[in-house]
């Protein structure tokens, strides 16, 4: 299959249906927002079958956990854009994004659960600093205090 882009937002997908739809090693962009029944197992299967994934939007796929997000960020080495709005995200699960050096867009970081802003190597500022090609960074409505905001603006 030559499919490169697939948008299945609000499609009420289940893991078996996602499995059938994502049998394309050429798939570069997958948008599957608001599919509440997609689990870590389903997303992990996408990672295995779609090694060339560059853009992934999993906004409001609330059944997903950091288990699959860690796998995405570690194994999708060509990933350049990730949108996770509405998902509860541990900041540590995003750190593997820094390895490829080509990551460009991070959207929807408003449910970060383990953000340690003043602990070196563990804060949001450290993540942004480690993404030298980052061009788009949407936090809203993520809440930062004045010190956190100043640190982040210094890096951007």
mmCIF file of C-alpha atoms in Angstrom:
data_model
loop_
_atom_site.group_PDB
_atom_site.id
_atom_site.type_symbol
_atom_site.label_atom_id
_atom_site.label_comp_id
_atom_site.label_asym_id
_atom_site.label_seq_id
_atom_site.Cartn_x
_atom_site.Cartn_y
_atom_site.Cartn_z
ATOM 1 C CA UNK A 1 0.000 0.000 0.000
ATOM 2 C CA UNK A 2 1.123 3.515 -0.833
ATOM 3 C CA UNK A 3 -1.031 5.379 1.683
ATOM 4 C CA UNK A 4 0.934 8.295 3.151
ATOM 5 C CA UNK A 5 -1.723 10.252 5.099
ATOM 6 C CA UNK A 6 -4.651 8.959 7.100
ATOM 7 C CA UNK A 7 -7.164 10.963 9.125
ATOM 8 C CA UNK A 8 -9.545 8.858 11.182
ATOM 9 C CA UNK A 9 -10.539 11.433 13.793
ATOM 10 C CA UNK A 10 -13.802 10.797 15.640
ATOM 11 C CA UNK A 11 -14.165 7.468 13.855
ATOM 12 C CA UNK A 12 -14.899 5.399 16.979
ATOM 13 C CA UNK A 13 -11.942 3.192 16.191
ATOM 14 C CA UNK A 14 -11.046 0.117 18.152
ATOM 15 C CA UNK A 15 -7.623 -1.505 18.203
ATOM 16 C CA UNK A 16 -8.558 -4.210 15.642
ATOM 17 C CA UNK A 17 -9.897 -1.626 13.191
ATOM 18 C CA UNK A 18 -6.803 0.545 13.667
ATOM 19 C CA UNK A 19 -4.714 -2.541 12.968
ATOM 20 C CA UNK A 20 -6.490 -3.066 9.635
ATOM 21 C CA UNK A 21 -6.143 0.595 8.623
ATOM 22 C CA UNK A 22 -2.456 0.997 9.330
ATOM 23 C CA UNK A 23 -0.776 -1.669 7.242
ATOM 24 C CA UNK A 24 1.273 0.806 5.267
ATOM 25 C CA UNK A 25 5.000 1.180 5.773
ATOM 26 C CA UNK A 26 4.704 4.364 3.683
ATOM 27 C CA UNK A 27 2.321 6.049 6.148
ATOM 28 C CA UNK A 28 3.835 9.402 7.153
ATOM 29 C CA UNK A 29 0.894 11.144 8.851
ATOM 30 C CA UNK A 30 -1.726 9.672 11.159
ATOM 31 C CA UNK A 31 -4.450 11.809 12.711
ATOM 32 C CA UNK A 32 -6.677 9.840 15.043
ATOM 33 C CA UNK A 33 -8.056 12.435 17.471
ATOM 34 C CA UNK A 34 -10.912 11.613 19.796
ATOM 35 C CA UNK A 35 -10.854 7.857 19.396
ATOM 36 C CA UNK A 36 -11.519 6.960 22.995
ATOM 37 C CA UNK A 37 -11.137 3.178 22.636
ATOM 38 C CA UNK A 38 -7.635 3.116 21.134
ATOM 39 C CA UNK A 39 -5.356 1.515 23.713
ATOM 40 C CA UNK A 40 -1.608 1.280 24.198
ATOM 41 C CA UNK A 41 -1.669 -2.033 22.350
ATOM 42 C CA UNK A 42 -3.314 -0.412 19.321
ATOM 43 C CA UNK A 43 -0.856 2.473 19.172
ATOM 44 C CA UNK A 44 2.096 0.146 19.708
ATOM 45 C CA UNK A 45 0.947 -1.819 16.671
ATOM 46 C CA UNK A 46 0.943 1.374 14.612
ATOM 47 C CA UNK A 47 4.536 2.019 15.682
ATOM 48 C CA UNK A 48 5.547 -1.469 14.476
ATOM 49 C CA UNK A 49 3.711 -1.291 11.139
ATOM 50 C CA UNK A 50 4.448 2.351 10.249
ATOM 51 C CA UNK A 51 8.190 2.914 10.682
ATOM 52 C CA UNK A 52 8.198 6.091 8.564
ATOM 53 C CA UNK A 53 5.663 8.001 10.657
ATOM 54 C CA UNK A 54 6.525 11.708 10.754
ATOM 55 C CA UNK A 55 3.321 13.234 12.141
ATOM 56 C CA UNK A 56 1.076 11.772 14.829
ATOM 57 C CA UNK A 57 -1.984 13.400 16.324
ATOM 58 C CA UNK A 58 -3.499 11.503 19.243
ATOM 59 C CA UNK A 59 -5.379 14.382 20.864
ATOM 60 C CA UNK A 60 -8.072 13.219 23.264
ATOM 61 C CA UNK A 61 -7.285 9.533 22.834
ATOM 62 C CA UNK A 62 -7.743 9.291 26.570
ATOM 63 C CA UNK A 63 -7.190 5.536 26.932
ATOM 64 C CA UNK A 64 -3.548 5.937 25.880
ATOM 65 C CA UNK A 65 -0.900 5.986 28.596
ATOM 66 C CA UNK A 66 2.766 6.841 28.808
ATOM 67 C CA UNK A 67 3.590 3.237 27.947
ATOM 68 C CA UNK A 68 2.651 3.710 24.296
ATOM 69 C CA UNK A 69 3.799 7.325 24.181
ATOM 70 C CA UNK A 70 7.278 6.276 25.302
ATOM 71 C CA UNK A 71 7.311 3.679 22.555
ATOM 72 C CA UNK A 72 6.230 6.238 19.945
ATOM 73 C CA UNK A 73 8.854 8.765 20.968
ATOM 74 C CA UNK A 74 11.605 6.147 21.192
ATOM 75 C CA UNK A 75 10.876 4.091 18.071
ATOM 76 C CA UNK A 76 9.394 6.540 15.564
ATOM 77 C CA UNK A 77 12.789 7.951 14.682
ATOM 78 C CA UNK A 78 11.431 10.085 11.819
ATOM 79 C CA UNK A 79 8.729 11.733 13.964
ATOM 80 C CA UNK A 80 8.694 15.500 13.478
ATOM 81 C CA UNK A 81 5.280 16.499 14.816
ATOM 82 C CA UNK A 82 3.359 15.180 17.817
ATOM 83 C CA UNK A 83 0.045 16.415 19.137
ATOM 84 C CA UNK A 84 -1.055 15.069 22.520
ATOM 85 C CA UNK A 85 -3.656 17.593 23.726
ATOM 86 C CA UNK A 86 -6.219 16.095 26.047
ATOM 87 C CA UNK A 87 -3.970 13.173 26.960
ATOM 88 C CA UNK A 88 -2.286 12.900 30.328
ATOM 89 C CA UNK A 89 1.403 12.990 29.492
ATOM 90 C CA UNK A 90 4.439 12.371 31.666
ATOM 91 C CA UNK A 91 7.157 14.732 30.522
ATOM 92 C CA UNK A 92 9.692 11.917 30.822
ATOM 93 C CA UNK A 93 7.885 10.029 28.046
ATOM 94 C CA UNK A 94 8.665 12.882 25.635
ATOM 95 C CA UNK A 95 12.414 13.003 26.274
ATOM 96 C CA UNK A 96 13.258 10.370 23.617
ATOM 97 C CA UNK A 97 12.144 12.955 21.024
ATOM 98 C CA UNK A 98 15.465 14.659 21.570
ATOM 99 C CA UNK A 99 17.443 11.751 20.100
ATOM 100 C CA UNK A 100 16.575 12.223 16.422
ATOM 101 C CA UNK A 101 17.517 15.883 16.259
ATOM 102 C CA UNK A 102 14.819 16.565 13.660
ATOM 103 C CA UNK A 103 11.713 17.029 15.793
ATOM 104 C CA UNK A 104 9.881 20.273 14.877
ATOM 105 C CA UNK A 105 6.364 20.554 16.361
ATOM 106 C CA UNK A 106 4.933 19.724 19.769
ATOM 107 C CA UNK A 107 1.262 20.484 20.369
ATOM 108 C CA UNK A 108 -1.074 20.315 23.316
ATOM 109 C CA UNK A 109 1.126 19.955 26.369
ATOM 110 C CA UNK A 110 -1.495 20.940 28.873
ATOM 111 C CA UNK A 111 -1.788 17.757 30.888
ATOM 112 C CA UNK A 112 1.835 17.132 31.835
ATOM 113 C CA UNK A 113 1.885 15.155 35.068
ATOM 114 C CA UNK A 114 5.528 14.896 36.122
ATOM 115 C CA UNK A 115 6.914 18.268 35.111
ATOM 116 C CA UNK A 116 9.733 19.205 37.465
ATOM 117 C CA UNK A 117 10.519 22.750 36.287
ATOM 118 C CA UNK A 118 13.489 23.375 38.547
ATOM 119 C CA UNK A 119 15.132 19.956 38.446
ATOM 120 C CA UNK A 120 17.939 19.855 35.823
ATOM 121 C CA UNK A 121 17.247 17.358 33.065
ATOM 122 C CA UNK A 122 13.624 16.844 34.061
ATOM 123 C CA UNK A 123 11.833 20.087 33.271
ATOM 124 C CA UNK A 124 9.919 21.469 30.361
ATOM 125 C CA UNK A 125 12.745 23.918 29.671
ATOM 126 C CA UNK A 126 15.190 21.014 29.382
ATOM 127 C CA UNK A 127 12.943 19.280 26.865
ATOM 128 C CA UNK A 128 12.659 22.411 24.719
ATOM 129 C CA UNK A 129 16.402 23.087 24.971
ATOM 130 C CA UNK A 130 17.105 19.552 23.723
ATOM 131 C CA UNK A 131 14.935 20.055 20.606
ATOM 132 C CA UNK A 132 17.101 22.406 18.505
ATOM 133 C CA UNK A 133 14.810 22.354 15.451
ATOM 134 C CA UNK A 134 11.578 22.998 17.354
ATOM 135 C CA UNK A 135 9.518 25.505 15.360
ATOM 136 C CA UNK A 136 6.021 25.126 16.828
ATOM 137 C CA UNK A 137 5.345 24.678 20.528
ATOM 138 C CA UNK A 138 1.791 24.992 21.845
ATOM 139 C CA UNK A 139 1.312 24.818 25.582
ATOM 140 C CA UNK A 140 -2.013 26.555 26.038
ATOM 141 C CA UNK A 141 -3.776 26.242 28.436
ATOM 142 C CA UNK A 142 -0.783 24.786 30.346
ATOM 143 C CA UNK A 143 -0.159 26.865 33.470
ATOM 144 C CA UNK A 144 3.340 28.209 34.120
ATOM 145 C CA UNK A 145 4.405 30.449 36.958
ATOM 146 C CA UNK A 146 6.488 33.562 36.209
ATOM 147 C CA UNK A 147 9.816 31.807 36.826
ATOM 148 C CA UNK A 148 8.914 28.849 34.605
ATOM 149 C CA UNK A 149 7.718 31.155 31.845
ATOM 150 C CA UNK A 150 10.890 33.242 31.986
ATOM 151 C CA UNK A 151 13.077 30.115 31.820
ATOM 152 C CA UNK A 152 11.092 28.790 28.873
ATOM 153 C CA UNK A 153 11.217 32.083 26.977
ATOM 154 C CA UNK A 154 15.001 32.223 27.445
ATOM 155 C CA UNK A 155 15.294 28.871 25.669
ATOM 156 C CA UNK A 156 12.877 29.671 22.858
#
